[in-house]
Structure formats: C-alpha cells, structure tokens
C-alpha cells in the first residue's frame, strides 16, 4: 500500500510517499481502508521532532514514522474478539492518541475498535476525517472528560466546565479546528458566544452560531469585552494571559495549547485555569456523531489534498489562518 512517512525530523519536505506493507490487525482491532485523513498540530509537531516540548520531555523517536491520528474509512477486516463493527461499515476515529502510532496517512490502517465510531450518515468521509481530534478536544474540555488521567501539563485531572443557558463564552482562535467546534458546542448548550478571529472568518463563524465577532487585527478583545464566564483559548502562547482580564470573578480559562499563568494572579482574580490532553474515545465520538446527523454540528474544511501531496498540505498548515480543517483524501 501507499503511505506517507518520514525518515528524519524536519520541515514538510521530509514527508515521503512510500510503498509499505498493509498492516496486520491484532486483538481488539479492525483493518480500515482509509478514505480520508485529517491533519492536526500533533502531526507536524511529530514531523519536526517534538521540538514544541521541553527537551527533557521529548520522546525518543524511531524512524521511519507514518504520521496521523484522524481518519474516516471502511472496515475491511475485523478481529474475532471485536463486537459492534463489521466488514463494510463506515467508521471514523482518532487512533491511539496520545501517542505516535496512529499511522493514518496511509491507504490502510489497523485501528483499535475502542477508538472508532460509525461515521455519521450526514457527513462525508472528508468531513468525518476532519472532526475527531478537534471535536473531542472541545468535548472533553466542557462536556465529558471520559477518563481520570491527570494532564501532563499540570498534573491535575480536568473537571469539564458545564455550559448553561445564559453563560457568555469567548473563543479565541475561533475559526480553527478546535475553535470552530468550541463555538458550535457552546451555542448548542445555550451560551452567548463571542468569537475572536481575523476578519475574513466572520461570516463563517456567524453561520456556525457566533453571537458576536471580534476581528483581532483591528480590535483587542480585552478592550471591549468583560464579564465573560469562560474563555477557550485555542492559540495559547505568551500572550494568552491577557484574556484573564475579560473574565468575571469565578470564571474559567481553558488554554488548548501551551500557555503559562501566574498562580498568584489567577488566585487574586478568582479564576480557574485548567487544560487537558485529548484522548481517543470511540463512545464519545458516537455520541457526537448524533449531533452531526441532527445538523447541530458542522465540519469546516479549509482545503483538501491527495495523499501524495502531503508536503503541500503541511505547507498550507504552516501558513496558518486555517478555516476549519485540512484533510488528505486517500480514496476518491
């Protein structure tokens, strides 16, 4: 079969379109013919050698590696101990995350059945492949964590923040993968949603349910917003703490990417800061799938690339300002 793999860490150019063996399935697994594979930040973090992590925390990588965690496809074979899936079923999932053995940038993948759900009939394979990691991140932050594993970043077990009617939720980086699902889930729960992104994404986000829109290129949210119950910051970085001032006392900050906060400052403001590392969860995807079928969630697709053009797809990701998700198409 064909797959994308890399033999050394580096830029997009290290991705190669290679011939590799079709994987064999073990207990608890199914073989999936991949129709589409979603691209996520951990894919390029891995390709770069996990430089995003402190040197002392970086795992030892064994090359070659096939990247990818998210996929949608059709079941080709089922291990004898697997129940609930059969040959011919359309499925989607985020495989073996956290970890580096999802291997979804390929024509076939051996997938743990526990990581899969039946693909919602209301979305196609491209849309389904774009959903898992991003939507599970938003879901596990605020609806159901689904496990009791402490965050590796804080050592604490996150408590999902229940959103109730009338709450105000601000989403920074609202047009991206996690952000556009965070907007929709907050609206589904009855919140008043403020979306922060660049101006070209305004119509996209308003169609997804954003009640207010702030173009960060012309207006700083901290200058015009206050009294927010919850901030979901999908951008992170050294400037993330500026959003603390928009929260009311007793509010919550949920940083999706690496960000540092002064514990004394958050305590003084009465603000809770919490984060997670998203984990694979097929049953949660099955529950989320019903929202796709009911039309309560949509998948924004920024762009698609054939599998053999993974270099171009990763180059597009590096340019930023993504609207929804970038997806590799494997079966047309």
GROMACS .gro file of C-alpha atoms in nm:
model
  332
    1UNK     CA    1   0.000   0.000   0.000
    2UNK     CA    2   0.098   0.365  -0.024
    3UNK     CA    3   0.163   0.574   0.284
    4UNK     CA    4   0.327   0.898   0.387
    5UNK     CA    5   0.627   0.851   0.613
    6UNK     CA    6   0.940   1.036   0.714
    7UNK     CA    7   1.288   0.906   0.792
    8UNK     CA    8   1.413   1.210   0.981
    9UNK     CA    9   1.267   1.509   1.158
   10UNK     CA   10   1.234   1.831   0.963
   11UNK     CA   11   1.008   2.051   0.756
   12UNK     CA   12   0.727   1.941   0.525
   13UNK     CA   13   0.981   1.831   0.267
   14UNK     CA   14   1.079   1.523   0.476
   15UNK     CA   15   0.738   1.364   0.407
   16UNK     CA   16   0.770   1.086   0.150
   17UNK     CA   17   0.509   0.892  -0.046
   18UNK     CA   18   0.633   0.537   0.004
   19UNK     CA   19   0.531   0.176  -0.050
   20UNK     CA   20   0.484  -0.005   0.282
   21UNK     CA   21   0.321  -0.333   0.391
   22UNK     CA   22  -0.050  -0.344   0.468
   23UNK     CA   23  -0.074  -0.364   0.849
   24UNK     CA   24  -0.193  -0.679   1.022
   25UNK     CA   25  -0.462  -0.650   1.284
   26UNK     CA   26  -0.433  -0.780   1.638
   27UNK     CA   27  -0.685  -0.845   1.915
   28UNK     CA   28  -0.938  -0.565   1.953
   29UNK     CA   29  -0.857  -0.415   1.612
   30UNK     CA   30  -1.014  -0.371   1.271
   31UNK     CA   31  -0.849  -0.306   0.936
   32UNK     CA   32  -0.979   0.012   0.776
   33UNK     CA   33  -0.944   0.119   0.415
   34UNK     CA   34  -0.877   0.488   0.468
   35UNK     CA   35  -1.083   0.728   0.258
   36UNK     CA   36  -0.958   1.049   0.420
   37UNK     CA   37  -0.713   1.151   0.694
   38UNK     CA   38  -0.735   1.471   0.896
   39UNK     CA   39  -0.430   1.687   0.965
   40UNK     CA   40  -0.371   1.812   1.320
   41UNK     CA   41  -0.099   2.009   1.501
   42UNK     CA   42   0.048   1.694   1.666
   43UNK     CA   43   0.120   1.565   1.314
   44UNK     CA   44   0.361   1.848   1.240
   45UNK     CA   45   0.494   1.851   1.596
   46UNK     CA   46   0.592   1.488   1.540
   47UNK     CA   47   0.736   1.561   1.196
   48UNK     CA   48   0.950   1.838   1.350
   49UNK     CA   49   1.086   1.603   1.618
   50UNK     CA   50   0.858   1.725   1.900
   51UNK     CA   51   1.057   2.047   1.940
   52UNK     CA   52   0.743   2.204   2.082
   53UNK     CA   53   0.810   2.012   2.404
   54UNK     CA   54   1.085   2.088   2.658
   55UNK     CA   55   1.398   1.889   2.571
   56UNK     CA   56   1.375   1.678   2.886
   57UNK     CA   57   1.019   1.568   2.796
   58UNK     CA   58   1.075   1.481   2.431
   59UNK     CA   59   1.023   1.113   2.348
   60UNK     CA   60   1.282   0.913   2.158
   61UNK     CA   61   1.154   0.866   1.803
   62UNK     CA   62   1.222   0.558   1.591
   63UNK     CA   63   1.218   0.621   1.217
   64UNK     CA   64   1.056   0.580   0.973
   65UNK     CA   65   0.727   0.711   1.109
   66UNK     CA   66   0.383   0.731   0.948
   67UNK     CA   67   0.206   1.035   1.097
   68UNK     CA   68  -0.162   1.093   1.155
   69UNK     CA   69  -0.432   1.012   1.409
   70UNK     CA   70  -0.762   1.113   1.243
   71UNK     CA   71  -0.929   0.916   0.966
   72UNK     CA   72  -1.253   0.803   0.809
   73UNK     CA   73  -1.293   0.492   0.601
   74UNK     CA   74  -1.450   0.150   0.551
   75UNK     CA   75  -1.386  -0.164   0.758
   76UNK     CA   76  -1.210  -0.439   0.560
   77UNK     CA   77  -1.142  -0.699   0.832
   78UNK     CA   78  -1.239  -0.749   1.197
   79UNK     CA   79  -1.051  -0.935   1.473
   80UNK     CA   80  -1.251  -1.225   1.625
   81UNK     CA   81  -1.291  -1.051   1.962
   82UNK     CA   82  -1.434  -0.728   1.818
   83UNK     CA   83  -1.804  -0.659   1.852
   84UNK     CA   84  -2.006  -0.374   1.710
   85UNK     CA   85  -1.820  -0.342   1.379
   86UNK     CA   86  -1.846  -0.550   1.062
   87UNK     CA   87  -1.682  -0.559   0.721
   88UNK     CA   88  -1.828  -0.279   0.510
   89UNK     CA   89  -1.906  -0.044   0.799
   90UNK     CA   90  -1.815   0.321   0.751
   91UNK     CA   91  -1.617   0.439   1.054
   92UNK     CA   92  -1.421   0.739   1.179
   93UNK     CA   93  -1.191   0.797   1.472
   94UNK     CA   94  -0.879   0.936   1.636
   95UNK     CA   95  -0.635   0.648   1.675
   96UNK     CA   96  -0.404   0.575   1.968
   97UNK     CA   97  -0.379   0.929   2.100
   98UNK     CA   98  -0.190   1.046   2.297
   99UNK     CA   99   0.084   0.859   2.118
  100UNK     CA  100   0.265   0.842   1.788
  101UNK     CA  101   0.127   0.523   1.635
  102UNK     CA  102  -0.198   0.635   1.474
  103UNK     CA  103  -0.046   0.589   1.126
  104UNK     CA  104  -0.347   0.727   0.939
  105UNK     CA  105  -0.161   0.889   0.647
  106UNK     CA  106  -0.197   0.560   0.460
  107UNK     CA  107  -0.428   0.357   0.239
  108UNK     CA  108  -0.495   0.109   0.521
  109UNK     CA  109  -0.469   0.133   0.898
  110UNK     CA  110  -0.504  -0.114   1.186
  111UNK     CA  111  -0.740   0.065   1.425
  112UNK     CA  112  -0.837  -0.015   1.784
  113UNK     CA  113  -1.212  -0.072   1.777
  114UNK     CA  114  -1.240   0.125   2.102
  115UNK     CA  115  -1.117   0.437   1.918
  116UNK     CA  116  -1.381   0.414   1.644
  117UNK     CA  117  -1.742   0.510   1.591
  118UNK     CA  118  -1.972   0.458   1.297
  119UNK     CA  119  -1.943   0.750   1.058
  120UNK     CA  120  -2.247   0.979   1.077
  121UNK     CA  121  -2.457   0.942   0.765
  122UNK     CA  122  -2.498   1.318   0.744
  123UNK     CA  123  -2.132   1.390   0.667
  124UNK     CA  124  -1.893   1.251   0.406
  125UNK     CA  125  -1.553   1.090   0.466
  126UNK     CA  126  -1.362   1.416   0.422
  127UNK     CA  127  -1.572   1.591   0.682
  128UNK     CA  128  -1.560   1.292   0.917
  129UNK     CA  129  -1.181   1.273   0.893
  130UNK     CA  130  -1.156   1.641   0.986
  131UNK     CA  131  -1.356   1.604   1.305
  132UNK     CA  132  -1.213   1.361   1.565
  133UNK     CA  133  -0.921   1.531   1.741
  134UNK     CA  134  -1.065   1.881   1.721
  135UNK     CA  135  -1.419   1.794   1.827
  136UNK     CA  136  -1.302   1.555   2.101
  137UNK     CA  137  -1.081   1.830   2.242
  138UNK     CA  138  -1.375   2.070   2.266
  139UNK     CA  139  -1.599   1.793   2.402
  140UNK     CA  140  -1.358   1.670   2.671
  141UNK     CA  141  -1.296   2.023   2.794
  142UNK     CA  142  -1.662   2.102   2.851
  143UNK     CA  143  -1.894   1.802   2.822
  144UNK     CA  144  -1.730   1.477   2.929
  145UNK     CA  145  -1.362   1.416   3.001
  146UNK     CA  146  -1.413   1.041   2.973
  147UNK     CA  147  -1.114   0.942   3.186
  148UNK     CA  148  -0.934   1.024   3.510
  149UNK     CA  149  -0.583   1.076   3.374
  150UNK     CA  150  -0.407   1.390   3.503
  151UNK     CA  151  -0.299   1.646   3.246
  152UNK     CA  152   0.074   1.607   3.177
  153UNK     CA  153   0.098   1.987   3.179
  154UNK     CA  154  -0.048   2.048   3.525
  155UNK     CA  155  -0.063   1.711   3.698
  156UNK     CA  156  -0.431   1.776   3.770
  157UNK     CA  157  -0.740   1.595   3.643
  158UNK     CA  158  -0.955   1.839   3.448
  159UNK     CA  159  -1.316   1.887   3.551
  160UNK     CA  160  -1.531   1.965   3.245
  161UNK     CA  161  -1.691   2.308   3.262
  162UNK     CA  162  -2.067   2.271   3.221
  163UNK     CA  163  -2.213   2.537   2.996
  164UNK     CA  164  -2.563   2.653   3.081
  165UNK     CA  165  -2.811   2.883   2.912
  166UNK     CA  166  -2.715   3.245   2.955
  167UNK     CA  167  -2.343   3.196   3.007
  168UNK     CA  168  -2.103   3.404   2.799
  169UNK     CA  169  -1.823   3.212   2.629
  170UNK     CA  170  -1.535   3.371   2.440
  171UNK     CA  171  -1.343   3.156   2.191
  172UNK     CA  172  -1.004   3.286   2.079
  173UNK     CA  173  -0.881   3.137   1.752
  174UNK     CA  174  -1.243   3.055   1.676
  175UNK     CA  175  -1.202   2.969   1.308
  176UNK     CA  176  -0.953   2.684   1.358
  177UNK     CA  177  -1.015   2.316   1.417
  178UNK     CA  178  -1.089   2.319   1.790
  179UNK     CA  179  -1.219   2.675   1.780
  180UNK     CA  180  -1.499   2.624   1.530
  181UNK     CA  181  -1.625   2.321   1.723
  182UNK     CA  182  -1.598   2.511   2.052
  183UNK     CA  183  -1.820   2.784   1.908
  184UNK     CA  184  -2.083   2.532   1.797
  185UNK     CA  185  -2.085   2.327   2.118
  186UNK     CA  186  -2.115   2.639   2.332
  187UNK     CA  187  -2.409   2.757   2.119
  188UNK     CA  188  -2.568   2.410   2.139
  189UNK     CA  189  -2.554   2.438   2.518
  190UNK     CA  190  -2.726   2.777   2.511
  191UNK     CA  191  -2.432   3.013   2.566
  192UNK     CA  192  -2.385   3.362   2.428
  193UNK     CA  193  -2.075   3.312   2.209
  194UNK     CA  194  -1.809   3.571   2.129
  195UNK     CA  195  -1.575   3.457   1.850
  196UNK     CA  196  -1.228   3.609   1.808
  197UNK     CA  197  -1.054   3.558   1.472
  198UNK     CA  198  -0.935   3.756   1.171
  199UNK     CA  199  -1.198   3.943   0.974
  200UNK     CA  200  -1.210   3.706   0.680
  201UNK     CA  201  -1.363   3.438   0.904
  202UNK     CA  202  -1.657   3.646   1.029
  203UNK     CA  203  -1.928   3.509   0.801
  204UNK     CA  204  -1.809   3.151   0.856
  205UNK     CA  205  -1.831   3.190   1.233
  206UNK     CA  206  -2.162   3.372   1.235
  207UNK     CA  207  -2.312   3.088   1.031
  208UNK     CA  208  -2.186   2.848   1.300
  209UNK     CA  209  -2.370   3.044   1.568
  210UNK     CA  210  -2.136   3.315   1.696
  211UNK     CA  211  -2.341   3.596   1.852
  212UNK     CA  212  -2.056   3.847   1.846
  213UNK     CA  213  -1.740   3.864   1.637
  214UNK     CA  214  -1.415   4.044   1.713
  215UNK     CA  215  -1.156   4.092   1.440
  216UNK     CA  216  -0.832   4.073   1.638
  217UNK     CA  217  -0.643   4.252   1.359
  218UNK     CA  218  -0.836   4.572   1.432
  219UNK     CA  219  -0.971   4.533   1.787
  220UNK     CA  220  -0.830   4.380   2.103
  221UNK     CA  221  -1.089   4.172   2.286
  222UNK     CA  222  -0.953   4.291   2.620
  223UNK     CA  223  -1.051   4.646   2.525
  224UNK     CA  224  -1.416   4.571   2.451
  225UNK     CA  225  -1.515   4.259   2.648
  226UNK     CA  226  -1.566   4.196   3.019
  227UNK     CA  227  -1.772   3.975   3.248
  228UNK     CA  228  -1.713   3.655   3.049
  229UNK     CA  229  -1.784   3.323   3.222
  230UNK     CA  230  -1.547   3.108   3.016
  231UNK     CA  231  -1.258   3.169   2.777
  232UNK     CA  232  -1.143   2.893   2.543
  233UNK     CA  233  -0.806   2.998   2.405
  234UNK     CA  234  -0.701   2.777   2.114
  235UNK     CA  235  -0.398   2.995   2.035
  236UNK     CA  236  -0.208   2.997   2.366
  237UNK     CA  237   0.145   3.128   2.386
  238UNK     CA  238   0.299   3.400   2.597
  239UNK     CA  239   0.014   3.647   2.535
  240UNK     CA  240  -0.263   3.417   2.649
  241UNK     CA  241  -0.276   3.565   2.999
  242UNK     CA  242  -0.417   3.890   2.857
  243UNK     CA  243  -0.756   3.720   2.836
  244UNK     CA  244  -0.771   3.685   3.213
  245UNK     CA  245  -0.899   4.043   3.232
  246UNK     CA  246  -1.211   3.967   3.028
  247UNK     CA  247  -1.324   3.700   3.276
  248UNK     CA  248  -1.552   3.772   3.565
  249UNK     CA  249  -1.453   3.660   3.914
  250UNK     CA  250  -1.511   3.287   3.939
  251UNK     CA  251  -1.464   3.247   3.562
  252UNK     CA  252  -1.262   2.978   3.388
  253UNK     CA  253  -0.974   2.989   3.138
  254UNK     CA  254  -0.925   2.683   2.918
  255UNK     CA  255  -0.597   2.706   2.721
  256UNK     CA  256  -0.578   2.446   2.444
  257UNK     CA  257  -0.210   2.496   2.362
  258UNK     CA  258   0.091   2.568   2.578
  259UNK     CA  259   0.045   2.877   2.792
  260UNK     CA  260   0.175   2.986   3.132
  261UNK     CA  261  -0.023   3.164   3.401
  262UNK     CA  262   0.086   3.317   3.730
  263UNK     CA  263  -0.093   3.118   4.005
  264UNK     CA  264  -0.091   3.422   4.232
  265UNK     CA  265  -0.258   3.634   3.966
  266UNK     CA  266  -0.528   3.378   3.886
  267UNK     CA  267  -0.595   3.330   4.258
  268UNK     CA  268  -0.627   3.706   4.306
  269UNK     CA  269  -0.874   3.723   4.019
  270UNK     CA  270  -1.065   3.417   4.138
  271UNK     CA  271  -1.011   3.246   3.804
  272UNK     CA  272  -0.967   2.873   3.743
  273UNK     CA  273  -0.720   2.766   3.473
  274UNK     CA  274  -0.738   2.408   3.350
  275UNK     CA  275  -0.628   2.207   3.049
  276UNK     CA  276  -0.632   1.856   2.911
  277UNK     CA  277  -0.453   1.629   2.672
  278UNK     CA  278  -0.723   1.492   2.447
  279UNK     CA  279  -0.754   1.113   2.444
  280UNK     CA  280  -0.904   0.870   2.193
  281UNK     CA  281  -1.262   0.774   2.275
  282UNK     CA  282  -1.491   0.591   2.034
  283UNK     CA  283  -1.806   0.608   2.251
  284UNK     CA  284  -1.775   0.986   2.278
  285UNK     CA  285  -1.742   1.010   1.900
  286UNK     CA  286  -2.057   0.800   1.865
  287UNK     CA  287  -2.244   1.048   2.086
  288UNK     CA  288  -2.101   1.344   1.895
  289UNK     CA  289  -2.193   1.171   1.570
  290UNK     CA  290  -2.560   1.209   1.655
  291UNK     CA  291  -2.513   1.586   1.666
  292UNK     CA  292  -2.369   1.575   1.313
  293UNK     CA  293  -2.666   1.373   1.193
  294UNK     CA  294  -2.908   1.616   1.360
  295UNK     CA  295  -2.739   1.912   1.191
  296UNK     CA  296  -2.628   2.063   1.521
  297UNK     CA  297  -2.259   2.037   1.430
  298UNK     CA  298  -2.079   2.107   1.105
  299UNK     CA  299  -1.721   2.040   0.997
  300UNK     CA  300  -1.543   2.330   0.835
  301UNK     CA  301  -1.298   2.212   0.568
  302UNK     CA  302  -1.026   2.462   0.480
  303UNK     CA  303  -0.875   2.257   0.198
  304UNK     CA  304  -0.811   1.904   0.075
  305UNK     CA  305  -0.504   1.744  -0.080
  306UNK     CA  306  -0.447   1.397  -0.227
  307UNK     CA  307  -0.241   1.172  -0.001
  308UNK     CA  308   0.065   1.201  -0.225
  309UNK     CA  309   0.056   1.581  -0.180
  310UNK     CA  310   0.105   1.568   0.198
  311UNK     CA  311   0.401   1.805   0.164
  312UNK     CA  312   0.170   2.071   0.019
  313UNK     CA  313  -0.088   2.005   0.292
  314UNK     CA  314   0.170   2.055   0.569
  315UNK     CA  315   0.299   2.365   0.391
  316UNK     CA  316  -0.055   2.503   0.393
  317UNK     CA  317  -0.084   2.425   0.766
  318UNK     CA  318   0.236   2.618   0.835
  319UNK     CA  319   0.085   2.928   0.672
  320UNK     CA  320  -0.180   2.946   0.945
  321UNK     CA  321  -0.516   3.128   0.934
  322UNK     CA  322  -0.688   2.796   0.870
  323UNK     CA  323  -1.068   2.793   0.848
  324UNK     CA  324  -1.172   2.456   0.989
  325UNK     CA  325  -0.956   2.158   0.896
  326UNK     CA  326  -0.709   2.046   0.630
  327UNK     CA  327  -0.777   1.692   0.506
  328UNK     CA  328  -0.587   1.439   0.296
  329UNK     CA  329  -0.801   1.243   0.051
  330UNK     CA  330  -0.699   0.880   0.007
  331UNK     CA  331  -0.992   0.716  -0.177
  332UNK     CA  332  -1.182   0.941  -0.417
   0.00000   0.00000   0.00000
